[in-house]
Short mmCIF file of C-alpha atoms and ligand atoms in Angstrom, two decimals:
data_model
loop_
_atom_site.label_atom_id
_atom_site.label_comp_id
_atom_site.label_asym_id
_atom_site.label_seq_id
_atom_site.Cartn_x
_atom_site.Cartn_y
_atom_site.Cartn_z
CA UNK A 1341 151.04 -56.65 -70.20
CA UNK A 1342 151.78 -59.40 -72.75
CA UNK A 1343 149.93 -58.86 -76.07
CA UNK A 1344 149.48 -62.18 -77.55
CA UNK A 1345 149.32 -62.63 -81.35
CA UNK A 1346 151.23 -65.92 -82.05
CA UNK A 1347 154.43 -67.90 -81.23
CA UNK A 1348 156.03 -66.00 -84.48
CA UNK A 1349 154.24 -62.85 -84.43
CA UNK A 1350 155.12 -60.48 -81.48
CA UNK A 1351 153.85 -57.14 -80.36
CA UNK A 1352 156.43 -54.74 -79.62
CA UNK A 1353 154.30 -51.45 -79.36
CA UNK A 1354 153.87 -48.76 -76.75
CA UNK A 1355 150.97 -47.52 -74.56
CA UNK A 1356 151.17 -43.66 -74.28
CA UNK A 1357 148.82 -42.24 -71.14
CA UNK A 1358 150.54 -39.10 -70.77
CA UNK A 1359 149.72 -37.41 -74.25
CA UNK A 1360 147.49 -34.22 -73.58
CA UNK A 1361 145.94 -34.22 -77.35
CA UNK A 1362 146.20 -36.99 -80.28
CA UNK A 1363 147.36 -34.96 -83.43
CA UNK A 1364 147.22 -31.99 -80.94
CA UNK A 1365 143.34 -31.96 -80.89
CA UNK A 1366 141.81 -34.90 -79.58
CA UNK A 1367 141.53 -35.63 -76.01
CA UNK A 1368 142.37 -39.32 -75.39
CA UNK A 1369 141.25 -39.98 -71.71
CA UNK A 1370 142.57 -43.45 -71.77
CA UNK A 1371 145.58 -42.66 -73.81
CA UNK A 1372 146.77 -44.39 -77.17
CA UNK A 1373 149.11 -47.17 -78.04
CA UNK A 1374 151.64 -46.83 -80.75
CA UNK A 1375 151.62 -50.60 -81.92
CA UNK A 1376 154.85 -52.30 -83.73
CA UNK A 1377 154.95 -55.91 -84.35
CA UNK A 1378 158.26 -58.21 -84.93
CA UNK A 1379 157.75 -61.23 -87.55
CA UNK A 1380 160.27 -64.07 -86.31
CA UNK A 1381 161.49 -66.32 -89.15
CA UNK A 1382 164.59 -66.54 -91.77
CA UNK A 1383 164.20 -62.88 -92.67
CA UNK A 1384 163.02 -61.20 -89.29
CA UNK A 1385 160.75 -58.16 -89.82
CA UNK A 1386 159.83 -55.40 -87.87
CA UNK A 1387 156.29 -54.05 -88.71
CA UNK A 1388 156.47 -50.21 -88.11
CA UNK A 1389 158.18 -47.98 -85.70
CA UNK A 1390 156.57 -45.44 -82.99
CA UNK A 1391 156.10 -42.25 -81.84
CA UNK A 1392 159.10 -40.22 -80.63
CA UNK A 1393 157.71 -40.08 -77.04
CA UNK A 1394 157.82 -43.73 -77.05
CA UNK A 1395 161.05 -44.75 -78.94
CA UNK A 1396 162.95 -45.56 -76.02
CA UNK A 1397 160.43 -47.90 -74.50
CA UNK A 1398 160.16 -49.41 -78.16
CA UNK A 1399 163.96 -50.14 -78.79
CA UNK A 1400 163.86 -52.01 -75.52
CA UNK A 1401 160.99 -53.92 -76.59
CA UNK A 1402 162.90 -54.64 -79.91
CA UNK A 1403 165.65 -55.80 -78.06
CA UNK A 1404 163.96 -57.77 -75.82
CA UNK A 1405 162.25 -59.77 -78.50
CA UNK A 1406 165.20 -60.12 -80.95
CA UNK A 1407 168.02 -60.67 -78.41
CA UNK A 1408 171.40 -61.42 -80.93
CA UNK A 1409 168.77 -61.62 -83.80
CA UNK A 1410 169.41 -59.11 -86.96
CA UNK A 1411 166.12 -57.92 -88.47
CA UNK A 1412 166.52 -58.36 -92.44
CA UNK A 1413 163.56 -55.85 -92.92
CA UNK A 1414 161.62 -52.74 -91.45
CA UNK A 1415 158.28 -52.42 -93.21
CA UNK A 1416 157.13 -49.06 -93.29
CA UNK A 1417 153.05 -49.04 -93.70
CA UNK A 1418 152.76 -45.16 -92.82
CA UNK A 1419 155.12 -42.21 -92.60
CA UNK A 1420 153.06 -40.15 -90.15
CA UNK A 1421 155.14 -39.34 -87.05
CA UNK A 1422 153.24 -41.65 -84.80
CA UNK A 1423 154.71 -44.56 -86.79
CA UNK A 1424 157.89 -43.49 -88.19
CA UNK A 1425 159.76 -41.27 -85.29
CA UNK A 1426 161.79 -44.57 -84.50
CA UNK A 1427 163.06 -44.89 -88.20
CA UNK A 1428 166.49 -43.23 -87.71
CA UNK A 1429 167.19 -45.02 -84.17
CA UNK A 1430 166.38 -48.37 -85.64
CA UNK A 1431 168.15 -48.10 -89.03
CA UNK A 1432 171.42 -46.89 -87.11
CA UNK A 1433 171.11 -49.66 -84.81
CA UNK A 1434 170.90 -52.34 -87.36
CA UNK A 1435 172.94 -50.82 -90.41
CA UNK A 1436 172.27 -53.98 -92.74
CA UNK A 1437 168.31 -53.88 -92.40
CA UNK A 1438 166.38 -52.85 -95.42
CA UNK A 1439 163.45 -50.51 -95.33
CA UNK A 1440 160.36 -51.73 -97.25
CA UNK A 1441 157.95 -49.28 -98.13
CA UNK A 1442 155.84 -48.08 -101.11
CA UNK A 1443 156.78 -45.74 -103.89
CA UNK A 1444 155.07 -42.87 -102.30
CA UNK A 1445 156.61 -43.46 -99.00
CA UNK A 1446 160.16 -43.44 -100.58
CA UNK A 1447 159.41 -39.87 -102.23
CA UNK A 1448 158.07 -38.66 -98.99
CA UNK A 1449 160.52 -40.41 -96.49
CA UNK A 1450 163.55 -37.73 -96.96
CA UNK A 1451 161.02 -35.02 -95.66
CA UNK A 1452 161.32 -36.65 -92.18
CA UNK A 1453 164.96 -37.33 -91.41
CA UNK A 1454 168.37 -35.97 -92.25
CA UNK A 1455 169.89 -39.25 -92.75
CA UNK A 1456 170.09 -40.36 -96.24
CA UNK A 1457 168.35 -43.93 -96.23
CA UNK A 1458 167.60 -44.44 -99.89
CA UNK A 1459 170.14 -47.16 -100.54
CA UNK A 1460 168.14 -49.10 -97.77
CA UNK A 1461 164.86 -49.03 -99.80
CA UNK A 1462 162.93 -52.00 -101.05
CA UNK A 1463 160.25 -50.68 -102.91
CA UNK A 1464 156.99 -52.62 -103.21
CA UNK A 1465 153.97 -52.45 -105.39
CA UNK A 1466 150.27 -53.48 -105.40
CA UNK A 1467 150.15 -57.10 -104.97
CA UNK A 1468 153.83 -57.72 -104.46
CA UNK A 1469 155.16 -60.06 -101.95
CA UNK A 1470 158.24 -60.88 -99.72
CA UNK A 1471 159.24 -64.07 -98.67
CA UNK A 1472 160.48 -64.18 -95.04
CA UNK A 1473 160.71 -68.20 -94.64
CA UNK A 1474 157.74 -69.54 -93.53
CA UNK A 1475 155.95 -66.26 -93.61
CA UNK A 1476 155.26 -64.12 -96.69
CA UNK A 1477 153.83 -60.88 -96.67
CA UNK A 1478 151.67 -59.52 -99.57
CA UNK A 1479 151.66 -55.35 -100.13
CA UNK A 1480 148.26 -53.92 -100.41
CA UNK A 1481 148.30 -50.39 -101.34
CA UNK A 1482 145.97 -48.07 -99.29
CA UNK A 1483 146.41 -44.54 -100.63
CA UNK A 1484 144.46 -41.89 -98.32
CA UNK A 1485 143.84 -44.33 -95.26
CA UNK A 1486 145.19 -41.94 -93.95
CA UNK A 1487 148.04 -40.78 -95.95
CA UNK A 1488 148.90 -40.80 -99.47
CA UNK A 1489 151.87 -43.23 -98.76
CA UNK A 1490 149.80 -45.83 -96.89
CA UNK A 1491 149.87 -49.55 -97.40
CA UNK A 1492 148.85 -52.32 -95.57
CA UNK A 1493 150.48 -55.87 -95.62
CA UNK A 1494 148.64 -59.26 -95.60
CA UNK A 1495 150.70 -62.32 -94.17
CA UNK A 1496 149.28 -65.47 -95.76
CA UNK A 1497 150.66 -68.31 -93.45
CA UNK A 1498 149.04 -67.02 -90.29
CA UNK A 1499 146.58 -65.04 -92.38
CA UNK A 1500 147.15 -61.74 -90.48
CA UNK A 1501 146.31 -58.23 -92.10
CA UNK A 1502 148.50 -55.32 -91.02
CA UNK A 1503 146.02 -52.59 -91.30
CA UNK A 1504 148.00 -49.37 -90.79
CA UNK A 1505 145.67 -46.82 -88.92
CA UNK A 1506 143.11 -48.82 -90.64
CA UNK A 1507 140.78 -50.49 -87.49
CA UNK A 1508 142.51 -48.22 -85.10
CA UNK A 1509 141.34 -46.84 -81.85
CA UNK A 1510 141.92 -44.61 -79.34
CA UNK A 1511 142.82 -45.82 -75.80
CA UNK A 1512 145.91 -47.46 -74.58
CA UNK A 1513 145.84 -51.47 -74.77
CA UNK A 1514 145.24 -51.82 -71.06
CA UNK A 1515 142.18 -50.17 -71.50
CA UNK A 1516 138.77 -51.91 -71.13
CA UNK A 1517 136.50 -49.90 -73.09
CA UNK A 1518 134.04 -50.50 -75.73
CA UNK A 1519 135.55 -50.84 -79.34
CA UNK A 1520 133.02 -49.45 -81.24
CA UNK A 1521 132.66 -45.91 -79.49
CA UNK A 1522 136.50 -44.93 -79.57
CA UNK A 1523 137.25 -46.30 -82.54
CA UNK A 1524 134.14 -44.70 -84.38
CA UNK A 1525 135.66 -41.21 -82.51
CA UNK A 1526 139.11 -42.25 -83.90
CA UNK A 1527 137.70 -43.14 -87.70
CA UNK A 1528 135.41 -40.42 -88.32
CA UNK A 1529 137.89 -37.45 -86.78
CA UNK A 1530 141.05 -39.07 -88.47
CA UNK A 1531 140.04 -40.99 -91.39
CA UNK A 1532 136.42 -39.74 -91.96
CA UNK A 1533 136.93 -37.77 -95.31
CA UNK A 1534 138.50 -40.42 -96.87
CA UNK A 1535 135.46 -42.92 -97.30
CA UNK A 1536 135.99 -43.98 -100.90
CA UNK A 1537 139.12 -44.90 -100.42
CA UNK A 1538 138.24 -46.82 -97.24
CA UNK A 1539 135.51 -48.49 -99.45
CA UNK A 1540 138.53 -49.56 -102.05
CA UNK A 1541 140.53 -51.15 -99.46
CA UNK A 1542 137.74 -52.95 -98.07
CA UNK A 1543 137.11 -54.19 -101.19
CA UNK A 1544 140.56 -55.80 -101.57
CA UNK A 1545 140.68 -57.12 -98.30
CA UNK A 1546 137.51 -59.32 -99.08
CA UNK A 1547 139.65 -61.30 -101.52
CA UNK A 1548 141.69 -62.13 -98.47
CA UNK A 1549 141.31 -64.93 -95.51
CA UNK A 1550 141.93 -63.08 -92.65
CA UNK A 1551 142.09 -64.39 -89.15
CA UNK A 1552 143.85 -61.52 -87.21
CA UNK A 1553 143.91 -57.55 -88.00
CA UNK A 1554 146.80 -55.84 -86.54
CA UNK A 1555 146.07 -52.29 -86.75
CA UNK A 1556 148.75 -49.22 -85.80
CA UNK A 1557 146.35 -48.10 -82.81
CA UNK A 1558 144.48 -49.79 -80.43
CA UNK A 1559 143.55 -53.75 -79.87
CA UNK A 1560 144.63 -56.47 -82.10
CA UNK A 1561 141.37 -57.98 -83.49
CA UNK A 1562 141.09 -61.80 -83.49
CA UNK A 1563 137.39 -62.86 -83.15
CA UNK A 1564 134.03 -61.83 -84.49
CA UNK A 1565 135.98 -60.07 -87.50
CA UNK A 1566 132.66 -59.53 -89.18
CA UNK A 1567 131.47 -57.39 -86.80
CA UNK A 1568 134.58 -54.73 -87.28
CA UNK A 1569 134.65 -54.99 -91.11
CA UNK A 1570 131.00 -54.36 -91.13
CA UNK A 1571 131.39 -51.33 -89.06
CA UNK A 1572 134.08 -49.66 -91.27
CA UNK A 1573 132.04 -50.73 -94.32
CA UNK A 1574 128.92 -48.46 -92.69
CA UNK A 1575 131.19 -45.92 -91.53
CA UNK A 1576 133.13 -45.30 -94.98
CA UNK A 1577 129.95 -45.67 -97.13
CA UNK A 1578 128.49 -42.57 -94.97
CA UNK A 1579 125.31 -44.60 -93.97
CA UNK A 1580 123.81 -43.83 -90.55
CA UNK A 1581 124.63 -46.70 -88.09
CA UNK A 1582 121.64 -45.94 -85.89
CA UNK A 1583 118.32 -44.42 -86.11
CA UNK A 1584 118.12 -41.38 -83.63
CA UNK A 1585 118.50 -37.63 -83.28
CA UNK A 1586 121.42 -35.71 -82.27
CA UNK A 1587 120.60 -32.38 -81.11
CA UNK A 1588 124.05 -30.01 -81.12
CA UNK A 1589 123.31 -26.58 -79.61
CA UNK A 1590 124.95 -23.78 -78.48
CA UNK A 1591 123.42 -21.31 -75.75
CA UNK A 1592 124.94 -18.09 -74.66
CA UNK A 1593 122.50 -17.26 -71.68
CA UNK A 1594 120.33 -20.60 -71.50
CA UNK A 1595 117.58 -19.53 -73.55
CA UNK A 1596 118.38 -21.78 -76.34
CA UNK A 1597 119.31 -24.67 -74.13
CA UNK A 1598 115.81 -24.07 -72.69
CA UNK A 1599 114.35 -24.81 -76.07
CA UNK A 1600 116.44 -27.63 -76.66
CA UNK A 1601 114.96 -29.13 -73.81
CA UNK A 1602 111.53 -28.72 -74.49
CA UNK A 1603 112.55 -29.98 -78.26
CA UNK A 1604 113.88 -33.56 -76.65
CA UNK A 1605 110.80 -33.74 -74.74
CA UNK A 1606 108.64 -33.31 -77.93
CA UNK A 1607 110.80 -35.68 -80.15
CA UNK A 1608 110.16 -38.23 -77.22
CA UNK A 1609 106.78 -37.71 -77.19
CA UNK A 1610 106.71 -38.49 -80.90
CA UNK A 1611 108.47 -41.63 -80.23
CA UNK A 1612 112.12 -40.75 -81.39
CA UNK A 1613 114.26 -44.06 -81.35
CA UNK A 1614 116.84 -42.22 -79.37
CA UNK A 1615 117.59 -38.46 -78.66
CA UNK A 1616 121.34 -37.39 -77.59
CA UNK A 1617 122.17 -33.60 -76.74
CA UNK A 1618 125.34 -31.97 -77.12
CA UNK A 1619 126.59 -28.66 -75.90
CA UNK A 1620 128.93 -27.58 -78.60
CA UNK A 1621 130.89 -25.38 -76.60
CA UNK A 1622 131.59 -27.77 -73.71
CA UNK A 1623 131.26 -31.23 -74.97
CA UNK A 1624 134.06 -33.12 -76.79
CA UNK A 1625 133.65 -31.79 -80.45
CA UNK A 1626 135.29 -35.31 -81.48
CA UNK A 1627 132.49 -37.08 -79.63
CA UNK A 1628 129.85 -34.89 -81.23
CA UNK A 1629 131.15 -35.38 -84.60
CA UNK A 1630 131.19 -39.11 -84.26
CA UNK A 1631 127.38 -38.89 -83.13
CA UNK A 1632 126.26 -36.63 -86.18
CA UNK A 1633 127.98 -39.69 -88.35
CA UNK A 1634 126.20 -42.29 -85.89
CA UNK A 1635 122.80 -41.36 -85.88
CA UNK A 1636 120.30 -40.32 -89.04
CA UNK A 1637 119.20 -37.26 -88.00
CA UNK A 1638 120.39 -33.89 -86.46
CA UNK A 1639 119.02 -30.83 -85.20
CA UNK A 1640 121.10 -27.95 -84.86
CA UNK A 1641 120.22 -25.35 -82.35
CA UNK A 1642 122.32 -22.09 -82.44
CA UNK A 1643 122.06 -18.28 -81.29
CA UNK A 1644 123.23 -15.77 -83.55
CA UNK A 1645 126.48 -13.78 -82.94
CA UNK A 1646 127.86 -10.83 -84.21
CA UNK A 1647 125.34 -10.67 -87.28
CA UNK A 1648 126.50 -14.33 -88.06
CA UNK A 1649 126.93 -17.96 -86.55
CA UNK A 1650 127.79 -18.44 -82.95
CA UNK A 1651 131.70 -19.33 -83.17
CA UNK A 1652 131.28 -23.08 -81.82
CA UNK A 1653 128.28 -23.59 -84.42
CA UNK A 1654 130.35 -22.84 -87.15
CA UNK A 1655 133.46 -24.76 -86.21
CA UNK A 1656 131.15 -27.68 -85.92
CA UNK A 1657 129.50 -27.45 -89.32
CA UNK A 1658 133.08 -26.85 -90.51
CA UNK A 1659 134.34 -29.88 -89.00
CA UNK A 1660 131.47 -32.11 -90.46
CA UNK A 1661 131.97 -30.28 -93.94
CA UNK A 1662 135.75 -31.48 -93.87
CA UNK A 1663 135.05 -34.76 -92.75
CA UNK A 1664 132.42 -35.56 -95.93
CA UNK A 1665 129.01 -35.17 -93.84
CA UNK A 1666 126.13 -36.29 -95.89
CA UNK A 1667 123.04 -38.05 -96.37
CA UNK A 1668 121.52 -36.99 -93.29
CA UNK A 1669 118.14 -35.26 -92.48
CA UNK A 1670 118.72 -31.64 -90.45
CA UNK A 1671 116.35 -29.68 -88.76
CA UNK A 1672 117.50 -25.98 -87.24
CA UNK A 1673 116.44 -23.74 -84.60
CA UNK A 1674 117.83 -20.40 -84.38
CA UNK A 1675 117.88 -17.62 -81.86
CA UNK A 1676 118.50 -14.00 -82.24
CA UNK A 1677 117.43 -11.01 -80.01
CA UNK A 1678 117.06 -8.33 -82.72
CA UNK A 1679 117.94 -10.07 -86.01
CA UNK A 1680 118.20 -13.78 -86.05
CA UNK A 1681 120.80 -14.69 -88.73
CA UNK A 1682 122.12 -18.06 -87.54
CA UNK A 1683 119.62 -20.10 -89.76
CA UNK A 1684 120.84 -18.51 -92.82
CA UNK A 1685 124.36 -19.21 -92.33
CA UNK A 1686 123.49 -22.76 -91.14
CA UNK A 1687 121.80 -23.56 -94.33
CA UNK A 1688 124.87 -22.03 -96.57
CA UNK A 1689 127.17 -24.51 -94.78
CA UNK A 1690 124.80 -27.51 -95.22
CA UNK A 1691 124.29 -26.45 -98.95
CA UNK A 1692 128.16 -27.42 -99.39
CA UNK A 1693 127.29 -30.71 -98.44
CA UNK A 1694 126.28 -33.92 -100.21
CA UNK A 1695 122.14 -35.02 -99.88
CA UNK A 1696 121.22 -33.03 -96.66
CA UNK A 1697 117.50 -32.59 -96.45
CA UNK A 1698 116.83 -29.72 -94.55
CA UNK A 1699 113.37 -30.73 -92.50
CA UNK A 1700 110.84 -27.62 -92.31
CA UNK A 1701 109.59 -25.69 -90.35
CA UNK A 1702 112.67 -23.82 -88.99
CA UNK A 1703 112.29 -22.59 -85.79
CA UNK A 1704 113.22 -18.87 -85.01
CA UNK A 1705 113.12 -17.91 -81.43
CA UNK A 1706 113.68 -14.38 -80.31
CA UNK A 1707 115.49 -14.11 -77.12
CA UNK A 1708 113.13 -16.67 -75.18
CA UNK A 1709 110.85 -19.45 -76.30
CA UNK A 1710 106.81 -18.48 -76.51
CA UNK A 1711 104.14 -20.63 -77.12
CA UNK A 1712 104.07 -19.88 -80.72
CA UNK A 1713 107.92 -21.25 -80.89
CA UNK A 1714 106.37 -24.45 -78.95
CA UNK A 1715 104.15 -24.82 -81.77
CA UNK A 1716 106.59 -24.66 -84.71
CA UNK A 1717 108.79 -27.08 -82.42
CA UNK A 1718 105.71 -29.51 -82.37
CA UNK A 1719 105.54 -29.35 -86.16
CA UNK A 1720 109.43 -29.84 -86.73
CA UNK A 1721 109.34 -32.77 -84.03
CA UNK A 1722 106.57 -34.77 -85.88
CA UNK A 1723 107.99 -34.02 -89.48
CA UNK A 1724 111.91 -35.19 -88.21
CA UNK A 1725 110.33 -38.13 -86.58
CA UNK A 1726 108.14 -39.47 -89.56
FE1 FEO B 1157 148.58 -43.07 -86.56
FE2 FEO B 1157 148.02 -41.55 -89.68
O1 FEO B 1157 148.65 -41.91 -87.90
#
């Protein structure tokens, strides 16, 4: 499958459809791509390498594009191994090729490789440029999007932004699927903690005339760029994207699940715009995290366990805290057969987050839902849909 960018900018990345878990934690039903590009010019330049699983195929792609041409530069946007694993192989293959990277990347690169490559570094800073001939790269530092050494590169002749992990998405490039859904799951789980840093890079990007975005994962973006940039602005400012209520629950023997079913019905009777239900023990946690950020409200329903929180409820809340969850309304339904404690611990973790409003009443069920619980749930449904 040929990925077309332009006559002079070529795609040499690789699809990976056999990796079990991305970053050893995220399921990727449609795989992932490790993107790499070549700018053909007087000083031909390779933009990033790939994961070690893909180096052999990537080298073949590079050889096919370059033929006898010797590249002048390798630009390293990001040192995470899914993009840097090919550095040793490619620098051996082209011993005169220089490595263009940020100061922070130059400091970190020796951690990743045995060989000392420092004599080949061209260290670049914010706003500095590199003339390639017809093309010109200008470097834009993007610390913590998603590591501290990250930089974007802007090619001003063809108006292409090389955006490192920014605007990346799960899914191999031959996958036909909605960009928003898998880019959102990628964003919140991988970059979500660093909203402030993403906001900074969006401000810098707003000063550039961009026609194409070339990320390190997922499709090359050529049309309707405002759509993607607007999504990144919403996500990185922790604003809800849609009105709706996520009910994230655990249920040990089905009693809490039954209450959740009732709660969904009550919310719908109160004209909730959308209600999404997720079983924290069985559904993809990364998808539930994504939905928690997507919607403006959430109800957490959980049993008590060992006088504390049910483990996957705690895991979910800790993930939300790590990813800087904030600015949302939260309802709570707890269950406990003799000493319900879940609400106490849910509130404790929520209190560590910014701008979380707990919606009253908190519903306490003792084993199975009774008429008085339904009355409380009706009040919660009314309050949270106001
Ligand atoms: Fe795709 Fe942060 O590496």
